[in-house]
Tab-separated table of C-alpha atoms in Angstrom:
chain	number	residue	atom	x	y	z
A	1	UNK	CA	-0.046	-38.100	-25.597
A	2	UNK	CA	0.952	-34.760	-26.695
A	3	UNK	CA	4.760	-34.215	-27.176
A	4	UNK	CA	6.147	-31.368	-24.982
A	5	UNK	CA	9.462	-29.699	-24.493
A	6	UNK	CA	10.873	-28.895	-21.135
A	7	UNK	CA	12.805	-25.810	-20.026
A	8	UNK	CA	14.173	-24.180	-17.030
A	9	UNK	CA	13.936	-20.716	-15.939
A	10	UNK	CA	15.975	-18.977	-13.104
A	11	UNK	CA	14.217	-16.629	-10.975
A	12	UNK	CA	14.865	-14.819	-7.612
A	13	UNK	CA	15.356	-17.817	-5.054
A	14	UNK	CA	14.390	-20.546	-7.418
A	15	UNK	CA	14.906	-22.502	-10.687
A	16	UNK	CA	11.405	-23.078	-12.388
A	17	UNK	CA	10.674	-26.197	-14.550
A	18	UNK	CA	8.013	-25.572	-17.233
A	19	UNK	CA	6.633	-27.557	-20.211
A	20	UNK	CA	5.453	-26.335	-23.545
A	21	UNK	CA	2.977	-28.223	-25.830
A	22	UNK	CA	2.652	-26.590	-29.117
A	23	UNK	CA	-0.908	-26.418	-30.355
A	24	UNK	CA	-2.617	-27.506	-33.674
A	25	UNK	CA	-4.327	-24.148	-34.240
A	26	UNK	CA	-1.306	-21.939	-35.078
A	27	UNK	CA	-0.738	-18.642	-33.517
A	28	UNK	CA	-4.128	-17.186	-33.766
A	29	UNK	CA	-4.837	-18.013	-30.037
A	30	UNK	CA	-2.792	-16.686	-27.057
A	31	UNK	CA	-0.709	-19.243	-25.038
A	32	UNK	CA	-2.692	-20.937	-22.423
A	33	UNK	CA	-0.946	-21.305	-18.986
A	34	UNK	CA	-2.526	-24.130	-16.792
A	35	UNK	CA	-1.219	-23.279	-13.100
A	36	UNK	CA	-1.928	-24.830	-9.740
A	37	UNK	CA	-0.467	-24.642	-6.370
A	38	UNK	CA	0.886	-26.746	-5.013
A	39	UNK	CA	-0.168	-28.887	-7.882
A	40	UNK	CA	2.571	-28.901	-10.533
A	41	UNK	CA	2.493	-29.693	-14.267
A	42	UNK	CA	1.761	-33.410	-13.884
A	43	UNK	CA	-1.700	-32.497	-12.584
A	44	UNK	CA	-2.679	-30.846	-15.856
A	45	UNK	CA	-1.707	-33.470	-18.269
A	46	UNK	CA	-5.336	-34.733	-18.839
A	47	UNK	CA	-6.544	-31.245	-19.368
A	48	UNK	CA	-3.942	-30.357	-21.800
A	49	UNK	CA	-4.542	-33.397	-23.881
A	50	UNK	CA	-8.176	-32.328	-24.238
A	51	UNK	CA	-7.227	-28.902	-25.470
A	52	UNK	CA	-5.121	-29.893	-28.782
A	53	UNK	CA	-5.881	-26.587	-30.438
A	54	UNK	CA	-4.170	-24.417	-27.895
A	55	UNK	CA	-0.453	-23.973	-27.084
A	56	UNK	CA	-0.334	-24.735	-23.601
A	57	UNK	CA	2.295	-24.262	-20.845
A	58	UNK	CA	2.414	-25.857	-17.609
A	59	UNK	CA	4.903	-25.457	-14.717
A	60	UNK	CA	5.904	-26.783	-11.340
A	61	UNK	CA	5.706	-23.805	-8.759
A	62	UNK	CA	8.706	-23.236	-6.695
A	63	UNK	CA	9.512	-25.976	-4.191
A	64	UNK	CA	7.263	-28.457	-6.184
A	65	UNK	CA	8.333	-31.220	-8.490
A	66	UNK	CA	11.247	-30.236	-10.511
A	67	UNK	CA	11.226	-26.407	-9.524
A	68	UNK	CA	13.820	-26.244	-6.769
A	69	UNK	CA	14.297	-23.438	-4.270
A	70	UNK	CA	17.663	-21.774	-4.219
A	71	UNK	CA	17.162	-19.326	-1.504
A	72	UNK	CA	16.293	-19.407	2.188
A	73	UNK	CA	13.909	-22.378	3.012
A	74	UNK	CA	10.414	-21.643	4.229
A	75	UNK	CA	6.969	-20.796	3.118
A	76	UNK	CA	6.241	-19.504	-0.386
A	77	UNK	CA	3.961	-16.581	-0.906
A	78	UNK	CA	1.431	-15.584	-3.744
A	79	UNK	CA	3.470	-12.620	-4.221
A	80	UNK	CA	6.516	-14.825	-5.064
A	81	UNK	CA	4.391	-17.223	-7.067
A	82	UNK	CA	2.802	-14.348	-9.148
A	83	UNK	CA	6.448	-12.725	-9.710
A	84	UNK	CA	7.385	-16.369	-10.975
A	85	UNK	CA	4.520	-16.332	-13.338
A	86	UNK	CA	5.323	-12.814	-14.563
A	87	UNK	CA	8.856	-13.906	-15.303
A	88	UNK	CA	7.664	-17.026	-17.098
A	89	UNK	CA	5.248	-15.031	-19.306
A	90	UNK	CA	8.243	-12.644	-20.259
A	91	UNK	CA	10.302	-15.830	-21.015
A	92	UNK	CA	7.408	-16.856	-23.336
A	93	UNK	CA	7.307	-13.396	-25.163
A	94	UNK	CA	5.568	-11.249	-22.710
A	95	UNK	CA	1.942	-12.068	-23.354
A	96	UNK	CA	-0.791	-11.247	-23.271
A	97	UNK	CA	-1.580	-14.957	-22.352
A	98	UNK	CA	-4.763	-16.793	-21.271
A	99	UNK	CA	-4.514	-18.498	-17.736
A	100	UNK	CA	-6.497	-21.079	-16.072
A	101	UNK	CA	-5.544	-21.221	-12.481
A	102	UNK	CA	-6.824	-23.758	-10.056
A	103	UNK	CA	-7.048	-23.683	-6.246
A	104	UNK	CA	-3.902	-21.938	-4.950
A	105	UNK	CA	-2.993	-21.468	-8.573
A	106	UNK	CA	-6.030	-19.289	-9.036
A	107	UNK	CA	-4.936	-17.259	-5.914
A	108	UNK	CA	-1.512	-16.683	-7.441
A	109	UNK	CA	-2.945	-15.795	-10.791
A	110	UNK	CA	-5.231	-13.239	-9.231
A	111	UNK	CA	-2.204	-11.607	-7.588
A	112	UNK	CA	-0.450	-11.731	-11.190
A	113	UNK	CA	-3.387	-9.888	-12.757
A	114	UNK	CA	-3.307	-7.286	-9.984
A	115	UNK	CA	0.280	-6.643	-10.462
A	116	UNK	CA	0.729	-7.213	-14.215
A	117	UNK	CA	-2.571	-6.842	-15.866
A	118	UNK	CA	-1.356	-6.283	-19.318
A	119	UNK	CA	0.215	-9.873	-19.370
A	120	UNK	CA	-3.143	-11.676	-19.172
A	121	UNK	CA	-6.040	-11.588	-21.635
A	122	UNK	CA	-8.305	-13.752	-19.862
A	123	UNK	CA	-8.003	-15.501	-16.436
A	124	UNK	CA	-10.165	-18.360	-15.336
A	125	UNK	CA	-9.809	-18.634	-11.576
A	126	UNK	CA	-11.359	-21.907	-10.423
A	127	UNK	CA	-12.182	-22.095	-6.820
A	128	UNK	CA	-9.538	-19.875	-5.345
A	129	UNK	CA	-9.517	-20.628	-1.646
A	130	UNK	CA	-9.504	-16.982	-0.551
A	131	UNK	CA	-10.633	-17.528	3.035
A	132	UNK	CA	-10.354	-13.851	3.780
A	133	UNK	CA	-13.488	-12.861	1.835
A	134	UNK	CA	-15.708	-15.520	3.429
A	135	UNK	CA	-18.506	-14.399	5.562
A	136	UNK	CA	-17.296	-16.750	8.191
A	137	UNK	CA	-13.672	-15.678	7.725
A	138	UNK	CA	-12.803	-15.828	11.299
A	139	UNK	CA	-13.735	-19.445	11.799
A	140	UNK	CA	-12.243	-20.230	8.505
A	141	UNK	CA	-8.898	-18.820	9.122
A	142	UNK	CA	-8.712	-20.345	12.578
A	143	UNK	CA	-9.654	-23.730	11.255
A	144	UNK	CA	-6.829	-23.481	8.686
A	145	UNK	CA	-4.239	-22.197	11.174
A	146	UNK	CA	-5.418	-25.339	13.189
A	147	UNK	CA	-4.252	-27.475	10.211
A	148	UNK	CA	-0.717	-25.841	10.176
A	149	UNK	CA	-0.601	-26.084	13.899
A	150	UNK	CA	-1.347	-29.846	13.719
A	151	UNK	CA	1.303	-30.337	11.006
A	152	UNK	CA	3.817	-28.559	13.156
A	153	UNK	CA	3.003	-30.582	16.234
A	154	UNK	CA	2.067	-34.036	14.827
A	155	UNK	CA	3.305	-34.167	11.258
A	156	UNK	CA	1.705	-35.007	7.874
A	157	UNK	CA	-0.949	-37.562	8.589
A	158	UNK	CA	-2.828	-35.902	11.343
A	159	UNK	CA	-2.637	-32.516	9.469
A	160	UNK	CA	-3.735	-33.869	6.135
A	161	UNK	CA	-6.792	-35.768	7.778
A	162	UNK	CA	-7.675	-32.399	9.275
A	163	UNK	CA	-7.071	-30.686	6.058
A	164	UNK	CA	-9.497	-33.029	4.196
A	165	UNK	CA	-12.161	-32.846	6.920
A	166	UNK	CA	-12.338	-29.035	6.775
A	167	UNK	CA	-12.168	-28.523	3.143
A	168	UNK	CA	-14.723	-31.122	2.510
A	169	UNK	CA	-17.164	-29.542	5.022
A	170	UNK	CA	-20.292	-28.182	3.420
A	171	UNK	CA	-21.560	-24.853	4.680
A	172	UNK	CA	-20.033	-22.153	7.075
A	173	UNK	CA	-17.158	-23.471	9.328
A	174	UNK	CA	-18.616	-23.812	12.923
A	175	UNK	CA	-17.298	-21.845	15.810
A	176	UNK	CA	-14.830	-23.836	17.777
A	177	UNK	CA	-14.061	-26.345	15.020
A	178	UNK	CA	-10.373	-25.400	15.356
A	179	UNK	CA	-10.321	-26.542	18.956
A	180	UNK	CA	-11.816	-29.989	18.013
A	181	UNK	CA	-9.358	-32.930	17.775
A	182	UNK	CA	-8.140	-33.800	14.359
A	183	UNK	CA	-9.673	-36.928	12.697
A	184	UNK	CA	-8.035	-40.202	12.848
A	185	UNK	CA	-5.633	-40.241	9.906
A	186	UNK	CA	-6.418	-43.985	9.371
A	187	UNK	CA	-9.812	-42.940	8.443
A	188	UNK	CA	-8.309	-41.516	5.268
A	189	UNK	CA	-5.618	-44.113	4.686
A	190	UNK	CA	-3.040	-41.572	6.071
A	191	UNK	CA	0.062	-42.528	8.256
A	192	UNK	CA	-0.369	-41.651	11.874
A	193	UNK	CA	3.384	-41.812	12.645
A	194	UNK	CA	5.275	-38.599	12.332
A	195	UNK	CA	8.349	-38.886	9.961
A	196	UNK	CA	9.855	-35.620	11.316
A	197	UNK	CA	9.596	-33.746	8.025
A	198	UNK	CA	8.001	-30.274	7.963
A	199	UNK	CA	8.644	-29.234	4.257
A	200	UNK	CA	5.339	-30.497	2.575
A	201	UNK	CA	4.546	-28.300	-0.351
A	202	UNK	CA	0.823	-27.818	0.874
A	203	UNK	CA	1.070	-28.020	4.518
A	204	UNK	CA	4.601	-26.532	5.262
A	205	UNK	CA	5.093	-24.037	2.373
A	206	UNK	CA	1.844	-22.767	0.939
A	207	UNK	CA	-1.293	-23.386	3.108
A	208	UNK	CA	-1.371	-20.159	5.235
A	209	UNK	CA	0.212	-17.676	2.828
A	210	UNK	CA	-2.413	-18.809	0.147
A	211	UNK	CA	-5.553	-18.802	2.068
A	212	UNK	CA	-4.758	-15.846	4.332
A	213	UNK	CA	-3.803	-13.540	1.286
A	214	UNK	CA	-5.758	-10.323	1.039
A	215	UNK	CA	-6.466	-9.561	-2.526
A	216	UNK	CA	-6.363	-6.199	-4.114
A	217	UNK	CA	-9.939	-6.208	-5.650
A	218	UNK	CA	-9.722	-2.519	-6.665
A	219	UNK	CA	-6.731	-3.293	-8.938
A	220	UNK	CA	-8.431	-6.469	-10.257
A	221	UNK	CA	-11.637	-4.406	-11.085
A	222	UNK	CA	-9.556	-1.902	-12.876
A	223	UNK	CA	-7.505	-4.406	-14.893
A	224	UNK	CA	-8.145	-4.894	-18.623
A	225	UNK	CA	-7.956	-8.530	-18.123
A	226	UNK	CA	-11.190	-10.479	-18.509
A	227	UNK	CA	-11.680	-12.430	-15.148
A	228	UNK	CA	-13.853	-15.510	-14.941
A	229	UNK	CA	-14.374	-17.158	-11.622
A	230	UNK	CA	-15.192	-20.840	-11.812
A	231	UNK	CA	-16.906	-23.056	-9.146
A	232	UNK	CA	-17.492	-26.837	-9.293
A	233	UNK	CA	-21.015	-28.203	-10.023
A	234	UNK	CA	-20.412	-30.866	-7.232
A	235	UNK	CA	-18.533	-28.735	-4.698
A	236	UNK	CA	-21.391	-26.386	-3.666
A	237	UNK	CA	-20.927	-25.435	-0.032
A	238	UNK	CA	-17.383	-26.493	0.399
A	239	UNK	CA	-14.795	-23.722	1.388
A	240	UNK	CA	-13.138	-23.167	-1.811
A	241	UNK	CA	-16.445	-23.039	-3.807
A	242	UNK	CA	-17.881	-20.587	-1.329
A	243	UNK	CA	-14.690	-18.481	-1.592
A	244	UNK	CA	-14.823	-18.488	-5.437
A	245	UNK	CA	-18.475	-17.152	-5.166
A	246	UNK	CA	-17.401	-14.540	-2.624
A	247	UNK	CA	-14.454	-13.525	-4.950
A	248	UNK	CA	-16.806	-13.174	-7.840
A	249	UNK	CA	-19.040	-10.938	-5.908
A	250	UNK	CA	-16.268	-8.704	-4.909
A	251	UNK	CA	-15.303	-8.346	-8.644
A	252	UNK	CA	-18.963	-7.758	-9.686
A	253	UNK	CA	-19.300	-10.982	-11.882
A	254	UNK	CA	-21.276	-13.949	-11.659
A	255	UNK	CA	-19.357	-17.210	-10.927
A	256	UNK	CA	-19.389	-19.740	-13.884
A	257	UNK	CA	-20.211	-23.412	-12.960
A	258	UNK	CA	-17.731	-26.107	-14.275
A	259	UNK	CA	-18.416	-29.884	-14.444
A	260	UNK	CA	-17.522	-31.897	-11.356
A	261	UNK	CA	-15.698	-30.893	-8.264
A	262	UNK	CA	-12.616	-28.813	-7.090
A	263	UNK	CA	-10.293	-31.139	-9.180
A	264	UNK	CA	-12.759	-31.595	-12.075
A	265	UNK	CA	-10.121	-31.452	-14.667
A	266	UNK	CA	-8.380	-34.585	-13.264
A	267	UNK	CA	-8.538	-38.019	-14.868
A	268	UNK	CA	-8.108	-41.229	-12.849
A	269	UNK	CA	-4.224	-40.877	-12.758
A	270	UNK	CA	-4.183	-39.836	-9.168
A	271	UNK	CA	-7.357	-41.846	-7.960
A	272	UNK	CA	-9.590	-38.828	-7.806
A	273	UNK	CA	-11.257	-38.559	-11.161
A	274	UNK	CA	-13.373	-35.633	-12.058
A	275	UNK	CA	-14.871	-34.995	-15.508
A	276	UNK	CA	-11.761	-33.832	-17.634
A	277	UNK	CA	-13.924	-34.213	-20.940
A	278	UNK	CA	-16.713	-32.058	-19.793
A	279	UNK	CA	-14.294	-29.661	-17.983
A	280	UNK	CA	-12.414	-29.134	-21.247
A	281	UNK	CA	-15.501	-28.360	-23.090
A	282	UNK	CA	-16.480	-25.729	-20.625
A	283	UNK	CA	-13.103	-24.278	-20.255
A	284	UNK	CA	-12.953	-23.961	-24.269
A	285	UNK	CA	-16.252	-22.258	-24.255
A	286	UNK	CA	-15.406	-19.764	-21.484
A	287	UNK	CA	-12.054	-18.735	-23.100
A	288	UNK	CA	-13.724	-18.335	-26.486
A	289	UNK	CA	-16.696	-16.538	-24.979
């Protein structure tokens, strides 16, 4: 396993934890940030191991893992995450850097580029769940809001069961899906009992602000940053895949297909293995293209 050094960075309302893995290729390539949301640094270990030539920085978004919030509790926003990334890049020397953003991390990285385009050379935004740009946006937004409502009313298990069912659905979201009962949590091995907490990083802090964010596509198209939108070969039809295709369309680019699914860069550490070897090869090709 590659050695890494841990650091902290104070930002407004949080203290961020980040990790730096020095690359074998010297300083001829930009630093590569691997960012998720709510996935933290631990989710990118497998991918970092397969890109030894790059100096790689991973971090825990505010409210996740070792990055603690110091301000008011409550949801985090893509604007806050983008500002955190902006300050992190400044701490690394100001950039420009390359960024791979997965899921909510792709949403936050798109906001970063819209606001600070000079800091990013290439952004690979993999399956950003940008529900606002879907052709079935009203049904999608209502279904996502139903996940949050279920979380507030019934707790983690029922809400996560609804989340899994909705995000795994192939094709457009049917009208009225939001009003249907949530699946049985036991179907997914989830607890039915409510533990009373409402601070889950996904369901409580980032779900609505991430998926409901309205992107500044004019700023993104005007940015000098090369933006590549990635989609999974095995996730066609799912909400995040369809959103990635829609984002690419708004940017006037063709989406690039990556191996496996929404989490294709994962190994079997979390019990949801993708194809990290193939994913790393594809990412290297895209970044060097």
